[in-house]
Amino acid sequence: KIKLGVLGSGSGSNMQAILDAIEAGTLNAEIVLVLSDNPDAYILERAEKAGIPARVIDCAGYKTRFPDASQAAVAAELKAAGVEMVCLAGFMRLVKQAMLDVFPNKILNIHPSLLPAYPGLMAWKQAVEDGAKESGCTVHYVDAGMDTGPIILQARVPVFSDDTAETLHARIQEQEHQLYPKAINLALGRPA
Ligand code: GAR
């Protein structure tokens, strides 16, 4: 049973999908720690409801930066909790070398586009504004770039002419929830 740590900034629906897969027996894992940079994030409540230790990351007052000292502290905390693989699930700060050094090739991210298309923020909105006919989601290994690491798995969704950013994001999220547990299995060398 692999021990997972999850980092998120928002609703945590992807973490919930991981929990559901564990519950359903399709992912042999355990989430041992949830960390959020946003004290108001619903992911913290979800963790609490599931009886998983959850804490707020101290980012020294920075709104979007994730300072090196915070990264080192987070990495140490994950290690101390026995975390073997880190899953970014709607985590909105850039993970850098201080964490990568502690978890080499062991940090995964889910991104709401078919990378390398639309990296960065609100990828679903970028796709709609760009007039894309298709988008989707990607689970990839995190490297030092922004949404650039090796791709593990992708899922496609159509973009319809009457889609708004919200309707497209909802369609992408349905796929994300299927994709993330499968990608974790693949990253562990197990069948998806
Ligand atoms: C997800 O759609 C995820 O792909 C996206 O944030 C959402 C979080 O939802 N991540 C990014 O945009 C990362 N740059 P959730 O909190 O319900 O899992």
Short mmCIF file of C-alpha atoms and ligand atoms in Angstrom, two decimals:
data_model
loop_
_atom_site.label_atom_id
_atom_site.label_comp_id
_atom_site.label_asym_id
_atom_site.label_seq_id
_atom_site.Cartn_x
_atom_site.Cartn_y
_atom_site.Cartn_z
CA LYS A 1 0.00 0.00 0.00
CA ILE A 2 1.71 3.15 -1.20
CA LYS A 3 1.54 6.17 1.09
CA LEU A 4 0.38 9.30 -0.73
CA GLY A 5 0.60 12.96 0.24
CA VAL A 6 -1.82 15.36 -1.47
CA LEU A 7 -1.34 19.10 -1.99
CA GLY A 8 -4.31 21.22 -3.06
CA SER A 9 -5.57 24.78 -3.02
CA GLY A 10 -9.26 24.36 -3.79
CA SER A 11 -12.25 22.08 -3.64
CA GLY A 12 -10.30 18.84 -3.61
CA SER A 13 -12.58 16.90 -5.94
CA ASN A 14 -9.54 15.16 -7.41
CA MET A 15 -8.38 14.11 -3.96
CA GLN A 16 -11.91 12.81 -3.40
CA ALA A 17 -11.63 10.78 -6.60
CA ILE A 18 -8.39 9.25 -5.32
CA LEU A 19 -10.09 8.43 -2.00
CA ASP A 20 -13.03 6.90 -3.86
CA ALA A 21 -10.70 4.73 -5.94
CA ILE A 22 -8.96 3.55 -2.78
CA GLU A 23 -12.35 2.80 -1.23
CA ALA A 24 -13.46 0.95 -4.37
CA GLY A 25 -10.31 -1.16 -4.30
CA THR A 26 -9.01 0.02 -7.68
CA LEU A 27 -6.06 1.86 -6.12
CA ASN A 28 -3.99 0.18 -3.43
CA ALA A 29 -2.89 3.28 -1.57
CA GLU A 30 -3.47 5.41 1.48
CA ILE A 31 -3.53 9.20 1.73
CA VAL A 32 -1.56 9.95 4.89
CA LEU A 33 -1.30 13.75 4.74
CA VAL A 34 -3.11 16.60 2.99
CA LEU A 35 -1.51 20.05 2.79
CA SER A 36 -3.04 23.25 1.46
CA ASP A 37 -1.68 26.75 0.94
CA ASN A 38 -5.25 28.06 1.29
CA PRO A 39 -6.71 27.94 4.80
CA ASP A 40 -10.25 28.18 3.35
CA ALA A 41 -9.86 25.38 0.83
CA TYR A 42 -12.58 22.74 0.94
CA ILE A 43 -9.91 20.07 0.42
CA LEU A 44 -9.03 20.54 4.11
CA GLU A 45 -12.61 19.80 5.16
CA ARG A 46 -12.75 16.76 2.92
CA ALA A 47 -9.57 15.47 4.51
CA GLU A 48 -10.95 16.05 7.98
CA LYS A 49 -14.17 14.20 7.09
CA ALA A 50 -12.09 11.29 5.84
CA GLY A 51 -10.00 11.29 9.02
CA ILE A 52 -6.80 12.27 7.22
CA PRO A 53 -4.34 14.64 8.89
CA ALA A 54 -4.49 18.00 7.10
CA ARG A 55 -2.56 21.19 7.59
CA VAL A 56 -2.06 24.63 6.08
CA ILE A 57 1.27 25.39 4.43
CA ASP A 58 3.01 28.54 5.59
CA CYS A 59 3.99 30.52 2.51
CA ALA A 60 5.35 33.48 4.48
CA GLY A 61 2.50 35.74 3.40
CA TYR A 62 3.16 35.37 -0.33
CA LYS A 63 -0.03 35.19 -2.40
CA THR A 64 1.28 33.06 -5.27
CA ARG A 65 4.97 32.37 -4.56
CA PHE A 66 6.04 29.16 -2.88
CA PRO A 67 9.32 30.21 -1.23
CA ASP A 68 12.21 27.74 -1.03
CA ALA A 69 12.06 27.60 2.76
CA SER A 70 8.37 26.62 2.59
CA GLN A 71 9.12 23.99 -0.04
CA ALA A 72 11.83 22.47 2.13
CA ALA A 73 9.52 22.47 5.17
CA VAL A 74 6.70 20.85 3.18
CA ALA A 75 9.04 18.20 1.79
CA ALA A 76 10.31 17.43 5.29
CA GLU A 77 6.77 17.18 6.65
CA LEU A 78 5.71 14.83 3.85
CA LYS A 79 8.77 12.65 4.48
CA ALA A 80 8.14 12.59 8.21
CA ALA A 81 4.59 11.36 7.51
CA GLY A 82 6.04 8.49 5.48
CA VAL A 83 4.83 9.84 2.13
CA GLU A 84 6.25 7.92 -0.83
CA MET A 85 4.46 9.76 -3.65
CA VAL A 86 3.11 13.31 -3.80
CA CYS A 87 -0.05 14.14 -5.76
CA LEU A 88 -0.72 17.75 -6.67
CA ALA A 89 -4.49 18.08 -6.93
CA GLY A 90 -5.49 21.60 -7.83
CA PHE A 91 -2.37 22.99 -6.15
CA MET A 92 -1.82 26.48 -7.50
CA ARG A 93 1.83 27.17 -6.63
CA LEU A 94 4.88 26.03 -8.55
CA VAL A 95 6.81 23.19 -6.98
CA LYS A 96 10.53 23.69 -7.31
CA GLN A 97 13.88 22.04 -6.74
CA ALA A 98 13.74 21.91 -2.95
CA MET A 99 10.79 19.50 -3.20
CA LEU A 100 11.93 17.72 -6.35
CA ASP A 101 15.22 16.84 -4.64
CA VAL A 102 13.38 15.08 -1.82
CA PHE A 103 10.87 13.33 -4.11
CA PRO A 104 12.65 12.73 -7.43
CA ASN A 105 10.16 11.42 -10.03
CA LYS A 106 7.67 10.98 -7.23
CA ILE A 107 5.56 14.12 -7.65
CA LEU A 108 2.53 13.97 -9.96
CA ASN A 109 0.28 16.77 -11.14
CA ILE A 110 -3.11 16.88 -12.83
CA HIS A 111 -3.64 19.65 -15.35
CA PRO A 112 -6.91 20.56 -17.09
CA SER A 113 -5.70 20.53 -20.71
CA LEU A 114 -4.01 18.29 -23.22
CA LEU A 115 -0.47 19.40 -22.41
CA PRO A 116 1.65 20.86 -23.93
CA ALA A 117 -1.40 22.91 -24.95
CA TYR A 118 -2.56 25.56 -22.46
CA PRO A 119 -0.14 25.33 -19.56
CA GLY A 120 -0.65 27.65 -16.61
CA LEU A 121 -3.76 29.08 -15.03
CA MET A 122 -7.37 28.38 -16.04
CA ALA A 123 -6.47 26.12 -18.94
CA TRP A 124 -10.16 25.43 -19.62
CA LYS A 125 -10.76 29.16 -20.15
CA GLN A 126 -7.73 29.38 -22.42
CA ALA A 127 -9.17 26.54 -24.55
CA VAL A 128 -12.60 28.19 -24.91
CA GLU A 129 -11.10 31.58 -25.74
CA ASP A 130 -8.76 29.99 -28.26
CA GLY A 131 -11.68 28.33 -30.07
CA ALA A 132 -10.23 24.84 -29.48
CA LYS A 133 -12.36 21.96 -30.78
CA GLU A 134 -10.94 19.56 -28.27
CA SER A 135 -9.35 19.70 -24.84
CA GLY A 136 -8.93 17.35 -21.91
CA CYS A 137 -6.69 16.65 -18.99
CA THR A 138 -3.20 15.38 -18.32
CA VAL A 139 -1.46 13.66 -15.43
CA HIS A 140 2.29 14.18 -15.59
CA TYR A 141 5.43 13.97 -13.52
CA VAL A 142 6.41 17.33 -12.09
CA ASP A 143 9.76 18.75 -13.16
CA ALA A 144 11.28 22.19 -12.64
CA GLY A 145 9.17 23.77 -15.41
CA MET A 146 5.54 24.86 -15.40
CA ASP A 147 3.33 21.93 -16.49
CA THR A 148 6.22 20.49 -18.53
CA GLY A 149 7.16 17.12 -17.00
CA PRO A 150 6.80 13.71 -18.72
CA ILE A 151 3.18 12.81 -19.44
CA ILE A 152 1.72 9.69 -17.82
CA LEU A 153 -1.84 9.72 -19.13
CA GLN A 154 -4.31 11.99 -20.92
CA ALA A 155 -8.04 12.01 -21.57
CA ARG A 156 -9.78 13.98 -24.30
CA VAL A 157 -13.08 15.82 -24.28
CA PRO A 158 -14.83 17.70 -27.08
CA VAL A 159 -15.27 21.46 -26.86
CA PHE A 160 -18.69 22.54 -28.15
CA SER A 161 -19.38 25.89 -29.79
CA ASP A 162 -21.74 26.90 -26.97
CA ASP A 163 -19.35 25.91 -24.18
CA THR A 164 -18.46 28.44 -21.54
CA ALA A 165 -15.32 28.16 -19.44
CA GLU A 166 -17.50 26.61 -16.72
CA THR A 167 -19.24 23.97 -18.85
CA LEU A 168 -15.92 22.90 -20.34
CA HIS A 169 -14.25 22.73 -16.95
CA ALA A 170 -17.08 20.52 -15.63
CA ARG A 171 -16.64 18.14 -18.59
CA ILE A 172 -12.87 18.05 -18.05
CA GLN A 173 -13.27 17.43 -14.32
CA GLU A 174 -15.40 14.33 -14.91
CA GLN A 175 -12.48 12.92 -16.88
CA GLU A 176 -9.92 14.07 -14.32
CA HIS A 177 -11.62 12.03 -11.64
CA GLN A 178 -11.28 8.87 -13.74
CA LEU A 179 -7.78 9.72 -14.90
CA TYR A 180 -5.88 10.50 -11.71
CA PRO A 181 -6.23 7.12 -9.94
CA LYS A 182 -5.33 5.33 -13.18
CA ALA A 183 -2.26 7.49 -13.69
CA ILE A 184 -1.10 6.81 -10.13
CA ASN A 185 -1.34 3.09 -10.82
CA LEU A 186 0.66 3.52 -14.03
CA ALA A 187 3.30 5.61 -12.24
CA LEU A 188 3.63 2.75 -9.75
CA GLY A 189 4.16 0.28 -12.57
CA ARG A 190 0.77 -1.32 -11.97
CA PRO A 191 -1.99 -1.86 -14.53
CA ALA A 192 -4.22 1.22 -14.77
C1 GAR B 1 -8.61 20.79 -11.46
O1 GAR B 1 -9.37 20.97 -12.62
C2 GAR B 1 -7.14 20.74 -11.77
O2 GAR B 1 -6.85 20.14 -13.00
C3 GAR B 1 -6.81 22.19 -11.80
O3 GAR B 1 -7.54 22.75 -10.74
C4 GAR B 1 -8.73 22.00 -10.54
C5 GAR B 1 -8.79 21.61 -9.08
O4 GAR B 1 -10.00 20.98 -8.78
N1 GAR B 1 -5.39 22.40 -11.66
C6 GAR B 1 -4.72 23.38 -12.22
O5 GAR B 1 -5.24 24.22 -12.94
C7 GAR B 1 -3.24 23.38 -11.94
N2 GAR B 1 -2.57 24.42 -12.66
P1 GAR B 1 -10.17 20.15 -7.43
O6 GAR B 1 -9.65 21.01 -6.29
O7 GAR B 1 -11.66 19.95 -7.32
O8 GAR B 1 -9.42 18.87 -7.56
#
